[in-house]
CSV table of C-alpha atoms in Angstrom, one decimal:
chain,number,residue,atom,x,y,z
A,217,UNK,CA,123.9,112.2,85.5
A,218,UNK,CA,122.7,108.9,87.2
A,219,UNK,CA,119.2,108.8,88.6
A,220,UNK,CA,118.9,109.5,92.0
A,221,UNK,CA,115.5,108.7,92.9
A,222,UNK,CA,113.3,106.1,90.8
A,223,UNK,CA,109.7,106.6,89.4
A,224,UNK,CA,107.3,103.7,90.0
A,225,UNK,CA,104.8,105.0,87.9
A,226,UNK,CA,103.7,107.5,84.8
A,227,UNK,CA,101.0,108.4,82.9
A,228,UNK,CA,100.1,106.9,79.5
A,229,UNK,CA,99.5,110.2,78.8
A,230,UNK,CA,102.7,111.7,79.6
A,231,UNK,CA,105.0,108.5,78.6
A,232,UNK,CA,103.7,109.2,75.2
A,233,UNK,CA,104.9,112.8,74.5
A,234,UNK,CA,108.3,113.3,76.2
A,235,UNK,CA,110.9,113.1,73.6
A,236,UNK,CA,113.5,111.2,73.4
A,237,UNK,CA,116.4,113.9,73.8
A,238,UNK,CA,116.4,115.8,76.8
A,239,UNK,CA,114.4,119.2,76.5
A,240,UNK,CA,114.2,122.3,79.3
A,241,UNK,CA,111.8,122.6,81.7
A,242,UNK,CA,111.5,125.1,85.2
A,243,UNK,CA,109.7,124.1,88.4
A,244,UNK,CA,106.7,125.8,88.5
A,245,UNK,CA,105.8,125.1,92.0
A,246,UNK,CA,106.4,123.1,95.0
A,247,UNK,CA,104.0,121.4,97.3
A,248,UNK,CA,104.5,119.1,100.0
A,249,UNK,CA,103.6,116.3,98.0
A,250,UNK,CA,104.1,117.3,94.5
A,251,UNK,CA,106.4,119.8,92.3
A,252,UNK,CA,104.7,120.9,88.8
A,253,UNK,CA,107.4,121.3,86.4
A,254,UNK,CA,106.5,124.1,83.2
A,255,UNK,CA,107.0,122.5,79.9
A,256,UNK,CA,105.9,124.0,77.1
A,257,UNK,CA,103.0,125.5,78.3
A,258,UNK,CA,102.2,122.2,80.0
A,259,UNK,CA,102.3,121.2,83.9
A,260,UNK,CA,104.0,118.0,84.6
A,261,UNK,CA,103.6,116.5,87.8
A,262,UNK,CA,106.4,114.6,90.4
A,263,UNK,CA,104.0,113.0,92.8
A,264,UNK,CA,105.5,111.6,96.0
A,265,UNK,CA,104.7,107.8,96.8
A,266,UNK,CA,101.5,109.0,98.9
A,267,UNK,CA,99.6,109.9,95.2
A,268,UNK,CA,97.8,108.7,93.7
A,269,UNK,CA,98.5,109.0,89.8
A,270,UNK,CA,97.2,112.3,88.0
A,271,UNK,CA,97.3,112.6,84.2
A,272,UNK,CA,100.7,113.8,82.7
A,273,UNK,CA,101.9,112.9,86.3
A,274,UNK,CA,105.0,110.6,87.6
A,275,UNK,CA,104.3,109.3,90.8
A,276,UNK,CA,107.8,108.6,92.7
A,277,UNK,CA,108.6,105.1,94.9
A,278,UNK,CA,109.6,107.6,97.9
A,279,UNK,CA,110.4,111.1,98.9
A,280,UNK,CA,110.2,114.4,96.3
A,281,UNK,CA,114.0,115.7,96.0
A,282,UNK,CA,113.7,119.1,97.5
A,283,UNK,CA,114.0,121.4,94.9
A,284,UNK,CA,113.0,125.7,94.2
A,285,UNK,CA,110.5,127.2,92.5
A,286,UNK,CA,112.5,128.8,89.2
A,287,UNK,CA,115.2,126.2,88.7
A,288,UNK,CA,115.9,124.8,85.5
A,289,UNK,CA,115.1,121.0,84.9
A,290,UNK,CA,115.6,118.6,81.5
A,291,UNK,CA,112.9,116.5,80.4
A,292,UNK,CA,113.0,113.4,78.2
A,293,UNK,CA,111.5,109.7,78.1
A,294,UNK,CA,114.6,108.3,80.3
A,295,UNK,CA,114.7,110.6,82.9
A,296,UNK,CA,113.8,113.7,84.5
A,297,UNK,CA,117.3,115.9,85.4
A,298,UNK,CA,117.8,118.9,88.2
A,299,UNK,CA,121.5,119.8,86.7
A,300,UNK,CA,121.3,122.6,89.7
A,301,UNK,CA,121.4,119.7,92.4
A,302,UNK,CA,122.3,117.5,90.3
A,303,UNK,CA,118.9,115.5,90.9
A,304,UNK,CA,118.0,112.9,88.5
A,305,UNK,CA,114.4,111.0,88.8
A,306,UNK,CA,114.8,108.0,86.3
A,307,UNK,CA,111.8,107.1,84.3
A,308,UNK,CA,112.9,103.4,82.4
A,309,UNK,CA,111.9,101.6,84.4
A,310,UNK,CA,108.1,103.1,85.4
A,311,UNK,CA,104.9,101.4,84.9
A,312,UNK,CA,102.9,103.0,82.1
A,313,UNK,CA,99.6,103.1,83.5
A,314,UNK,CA,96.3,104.7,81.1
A,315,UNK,CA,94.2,107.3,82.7
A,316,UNK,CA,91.8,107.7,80.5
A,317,UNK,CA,88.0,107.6,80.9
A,318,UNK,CA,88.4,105.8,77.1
A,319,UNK,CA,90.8,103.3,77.8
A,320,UNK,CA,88.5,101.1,80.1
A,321,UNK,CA,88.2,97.3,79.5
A,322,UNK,CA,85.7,97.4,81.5
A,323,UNK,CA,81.9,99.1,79.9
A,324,UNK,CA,80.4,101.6,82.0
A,325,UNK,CA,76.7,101.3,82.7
A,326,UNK,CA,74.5,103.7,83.8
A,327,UNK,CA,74.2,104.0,87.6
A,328,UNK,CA,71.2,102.9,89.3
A,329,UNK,CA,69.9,105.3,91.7
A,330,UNK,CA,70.5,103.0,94.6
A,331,UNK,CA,74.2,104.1,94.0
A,332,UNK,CA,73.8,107.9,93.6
A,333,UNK,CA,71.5,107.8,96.5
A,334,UNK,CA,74.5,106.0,98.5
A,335,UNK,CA,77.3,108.5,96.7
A,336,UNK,CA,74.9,111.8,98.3
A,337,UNK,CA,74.8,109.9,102.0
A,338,UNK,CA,79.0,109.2,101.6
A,339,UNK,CA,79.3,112.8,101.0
A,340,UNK,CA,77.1,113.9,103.7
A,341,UNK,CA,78.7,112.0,106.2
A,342,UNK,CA,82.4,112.1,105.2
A,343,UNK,CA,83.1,114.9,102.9
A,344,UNK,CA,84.0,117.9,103.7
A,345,UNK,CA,81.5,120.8,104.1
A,346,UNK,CA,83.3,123.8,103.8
A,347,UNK,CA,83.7,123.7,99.7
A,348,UNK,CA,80.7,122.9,97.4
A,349,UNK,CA,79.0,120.3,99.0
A,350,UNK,CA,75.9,122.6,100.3
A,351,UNK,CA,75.2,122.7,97.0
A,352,UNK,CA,73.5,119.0,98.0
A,353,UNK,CA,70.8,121.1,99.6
A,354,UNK,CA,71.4,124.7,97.8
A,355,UNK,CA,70.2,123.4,94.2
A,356,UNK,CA,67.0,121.5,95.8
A,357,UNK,CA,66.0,124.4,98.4
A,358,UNK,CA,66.1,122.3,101.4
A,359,UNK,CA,68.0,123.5,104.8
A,360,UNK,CA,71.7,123.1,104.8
A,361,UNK,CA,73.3,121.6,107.9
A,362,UNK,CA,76.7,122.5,106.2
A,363,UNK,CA,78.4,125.7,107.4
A,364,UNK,CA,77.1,128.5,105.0
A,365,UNK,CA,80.6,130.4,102.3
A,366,UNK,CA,79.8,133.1,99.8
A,367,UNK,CA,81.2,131.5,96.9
A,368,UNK,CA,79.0,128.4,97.2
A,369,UNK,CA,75.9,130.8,97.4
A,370,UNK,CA,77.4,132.5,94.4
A,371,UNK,CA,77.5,129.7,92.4
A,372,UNK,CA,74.4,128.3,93.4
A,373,UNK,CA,72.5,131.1,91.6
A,374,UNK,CA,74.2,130.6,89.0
A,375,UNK,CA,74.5,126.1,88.4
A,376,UNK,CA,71.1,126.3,87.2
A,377,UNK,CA,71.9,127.8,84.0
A,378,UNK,CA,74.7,125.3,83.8
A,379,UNK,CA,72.0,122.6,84.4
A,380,UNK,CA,70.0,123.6,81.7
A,381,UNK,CA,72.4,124.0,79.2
A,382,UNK,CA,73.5,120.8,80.1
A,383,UNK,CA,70.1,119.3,79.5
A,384,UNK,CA,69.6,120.7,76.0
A,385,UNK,CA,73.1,119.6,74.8
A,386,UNK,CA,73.7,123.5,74.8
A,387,UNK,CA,77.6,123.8,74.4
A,388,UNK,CA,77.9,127.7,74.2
A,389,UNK,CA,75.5,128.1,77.1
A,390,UNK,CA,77.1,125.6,79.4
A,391,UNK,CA,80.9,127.2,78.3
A,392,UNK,CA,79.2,130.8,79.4
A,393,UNK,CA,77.7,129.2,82.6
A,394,UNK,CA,81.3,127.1,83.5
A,395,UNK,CA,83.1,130.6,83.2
A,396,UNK,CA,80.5,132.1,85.3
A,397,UNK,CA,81.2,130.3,88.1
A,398,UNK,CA,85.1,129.2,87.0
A,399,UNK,CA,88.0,130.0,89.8
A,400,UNK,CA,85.1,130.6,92.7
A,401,UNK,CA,85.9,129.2,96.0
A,402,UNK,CA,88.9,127.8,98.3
A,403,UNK,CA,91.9,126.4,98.0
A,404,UNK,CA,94.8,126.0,95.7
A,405,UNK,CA,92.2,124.6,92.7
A,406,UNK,CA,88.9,126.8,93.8
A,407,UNK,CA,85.9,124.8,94.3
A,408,UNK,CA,84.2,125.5,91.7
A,409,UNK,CA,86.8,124.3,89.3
A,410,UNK,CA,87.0,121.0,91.0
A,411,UNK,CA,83.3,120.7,90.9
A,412,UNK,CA,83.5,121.3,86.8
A,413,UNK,CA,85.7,118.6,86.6
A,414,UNK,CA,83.2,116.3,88.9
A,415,UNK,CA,80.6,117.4,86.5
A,416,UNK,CA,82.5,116.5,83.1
A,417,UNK,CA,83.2,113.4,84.4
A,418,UNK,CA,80.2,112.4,85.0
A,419,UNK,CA,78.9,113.7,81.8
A,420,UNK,CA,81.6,111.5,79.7
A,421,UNK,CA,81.0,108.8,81.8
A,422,UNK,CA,77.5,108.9,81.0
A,423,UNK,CA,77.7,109.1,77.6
A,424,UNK,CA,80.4,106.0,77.5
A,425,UNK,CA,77.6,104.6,79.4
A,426,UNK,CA,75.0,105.2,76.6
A,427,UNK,CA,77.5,105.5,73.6
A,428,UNK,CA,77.2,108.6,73.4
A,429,UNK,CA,80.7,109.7,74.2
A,430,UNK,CA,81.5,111.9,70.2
A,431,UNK,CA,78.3,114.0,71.1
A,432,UNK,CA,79.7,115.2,74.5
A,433,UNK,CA,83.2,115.9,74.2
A,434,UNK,CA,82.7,118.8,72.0
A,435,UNK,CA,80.4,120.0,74.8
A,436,UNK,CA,83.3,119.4,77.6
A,437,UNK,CA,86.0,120.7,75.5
A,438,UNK,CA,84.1,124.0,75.4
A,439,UNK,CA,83.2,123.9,79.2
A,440,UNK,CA,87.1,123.8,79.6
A,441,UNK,CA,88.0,126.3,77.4
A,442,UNK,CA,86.1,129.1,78.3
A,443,UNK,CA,86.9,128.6,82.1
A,444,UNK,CA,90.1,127.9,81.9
A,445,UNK,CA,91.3,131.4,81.4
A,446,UNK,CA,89.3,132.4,84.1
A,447,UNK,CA,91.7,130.0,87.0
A,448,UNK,CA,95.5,129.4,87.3
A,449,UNK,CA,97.5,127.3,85.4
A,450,UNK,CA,97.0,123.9,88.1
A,451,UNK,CA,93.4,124.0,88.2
A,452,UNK,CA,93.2,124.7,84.3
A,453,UNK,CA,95.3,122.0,83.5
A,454,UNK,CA,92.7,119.5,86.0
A,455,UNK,CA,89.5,121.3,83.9
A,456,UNK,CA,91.2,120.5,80.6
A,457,UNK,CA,92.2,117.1,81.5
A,458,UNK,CA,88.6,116.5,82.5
A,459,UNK,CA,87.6,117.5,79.5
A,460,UNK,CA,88.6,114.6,78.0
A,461,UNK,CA,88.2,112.5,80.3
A,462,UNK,CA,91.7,112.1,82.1
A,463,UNK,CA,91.5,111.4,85.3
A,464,UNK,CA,93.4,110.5,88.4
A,465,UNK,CA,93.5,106.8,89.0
A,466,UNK,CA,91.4,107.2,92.7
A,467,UNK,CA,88.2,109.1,90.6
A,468,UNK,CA,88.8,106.5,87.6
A,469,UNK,CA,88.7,103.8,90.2
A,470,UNK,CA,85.5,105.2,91.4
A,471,UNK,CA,84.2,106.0,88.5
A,472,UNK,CA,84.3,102.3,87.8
A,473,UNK,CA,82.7,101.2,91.0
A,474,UNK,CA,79.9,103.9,90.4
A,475,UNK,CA,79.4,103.6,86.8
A,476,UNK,CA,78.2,99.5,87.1
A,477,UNK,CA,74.8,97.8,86.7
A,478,UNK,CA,74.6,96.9,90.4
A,479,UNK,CA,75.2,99.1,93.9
A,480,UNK,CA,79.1,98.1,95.2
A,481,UNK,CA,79.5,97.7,98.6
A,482,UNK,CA,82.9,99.5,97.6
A,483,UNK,CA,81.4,102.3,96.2
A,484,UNK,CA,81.9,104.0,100.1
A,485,UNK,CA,85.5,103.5,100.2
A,486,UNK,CA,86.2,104.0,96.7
A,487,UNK,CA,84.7,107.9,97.3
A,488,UNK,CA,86.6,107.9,100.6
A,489,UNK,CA,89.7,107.5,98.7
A,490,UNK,CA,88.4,110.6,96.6
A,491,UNK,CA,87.1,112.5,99.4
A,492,UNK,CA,91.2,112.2,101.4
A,493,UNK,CA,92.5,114.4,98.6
A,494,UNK,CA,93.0,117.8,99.3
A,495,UNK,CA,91.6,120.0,101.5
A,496,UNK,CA,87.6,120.1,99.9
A,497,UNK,CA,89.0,119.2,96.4
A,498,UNK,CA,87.8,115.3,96.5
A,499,UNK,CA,84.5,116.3,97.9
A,500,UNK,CA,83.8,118.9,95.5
A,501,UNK,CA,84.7,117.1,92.5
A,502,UNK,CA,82.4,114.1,94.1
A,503,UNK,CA,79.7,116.6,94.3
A,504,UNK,CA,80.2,117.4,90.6
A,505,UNK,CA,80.0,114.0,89.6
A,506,UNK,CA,76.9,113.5,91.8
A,507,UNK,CA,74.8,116.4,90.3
A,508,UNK,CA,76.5,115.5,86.8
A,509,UNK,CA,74.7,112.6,86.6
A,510,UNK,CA,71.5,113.5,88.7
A,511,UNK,CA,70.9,115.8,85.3
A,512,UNK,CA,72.4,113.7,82.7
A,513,UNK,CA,69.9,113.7,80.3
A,514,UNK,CA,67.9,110.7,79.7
């Protein structure tokens, strides 16, 4: 079957693992922008040429081929095959690009607060209220100007155990206080998960920061795997991903403009960039990454 359609990109993460012979697949799901294909227990990702790149993710150089939830699909290093409509995505001649927090050339440095100071106003002016952000005001008692949900007030009684956990390196407590709070909220990936993720990334990148990236990963890998269970299988494959510090390229890229010794003037656009994904889902995971690192332990 010749391809049809032509990748432009895929993860390091994914180029890695498919095999070399084709091997079956199913679509899992269909979006306007993306199809997840099953894989052994894995989601793999067709992005359209609008995506950014997610981890395990190919990112196409136009249009998804349209394609139903159930059908059959064939997997392997060259290509990605629909044999139902006949479909073929090839993958040879995709760039290979890292997602990983780890695979930086450049060193992260702590943040100074200048930054996180100009992250907070970025969300406050541009992100989207109606997920976690009130959580800004929630966590330090102050009145919200954001429209008031149940599940942010939910979790808000219940971050400050995650907080504290976090502060004494705690990696049972902060796994019970992820789950506690895991699959609350809006949208396709609930708020709460995408806020997880904000806040192991931060915590990674704050480690990397301070070389302290072996102590925390143990800490994030249990985060992930007690609230995993707890969500559905798209926003557990984002909180395990996090986990170790995969990313999509727009909250690497940020993470890179945040993470320097000095405040960027592109640090506004480069949350922007976050903030345009999904409905609350860039906000909240900003959010995450803002009170991640407020509490980072020193």
């Amino acid at each position: 079957m010749k391809p049809t359609s032509t990748a432009e990109a895929i993860s390091a993460e994914l180029a890695a693992i498919l095999p070399a012979e084709p091997v079956p697949a199913a679509v899992h799901s269909v979006f306007r922008t993306s199809v997840n294909l099953l894989w052994q227990e894995r989601l793999v990702t067709l992005l359209d040429a609008s995506r950014p790149l997610y981890p395990f993710s190919v990112r196409l150089s136009g249009a998804l081929p349209s394609l139903t939830v159930g059908e059959p699909a064939l997997l392997s290093r060259e290509a990605v095959l629909f044999p139902r409509q006949g479909v073929a995505v090839g993958l040879s001649r995709a760039a290979v690009q890292s997602l990983s927090l780890f695979s930086l050339v450049q060193p992260l440095q702590t943040p100074p607060s200048e930054a996180l100071q100009a992250l907070r106003e970025t969300i406050l002016t541009h992100g989207r209220p109606e997920g976690f952000a009130p959580l800004l005001f929630l966590l330090e008692d102050e009145p919200c100007p954001f429209p008031d949900n149940p599940y942010v007030r939910y979790a808000a009684a219940r971050i400050p155990a995650l907080i504290t956990a976090l502060r004494q390196r705690d990696a049972l407590a902060a796994a019970e206080a992820a789950y506690s709070i895991a699959g609350c909220g809006i949208g396709l990936t609930p708020s709460a998960d995408d806020f997880l993720c904000g806040v192991m990334t931060a915590l990674l990148a704050s480690a990397l920061a301070c070389g302290q990236e072996r102590d925390w990963l143990p800490l994030t890998d249990a985060m992930a795997r007690r609230a995993a269970p707890r969500t559905n299988l798209i926003s557990a494959a984002f909180l395990r991903q996090a986990a170790c510090g995969q990313l999509s390229s727009d909250v690497l890229s940020f993470i890179q403009t945040l993470y320097s010794r000095v405040l960027s003037l592109r640090l506004p656009s480069a949350a922007m960039n976050v903030i345009a994904f999904g409905e609350t889902s860039g906000t909240d995971i900003l959010t995450g990454i803002y009170l991640g690192q407020k509490n980072f332990p020193n």
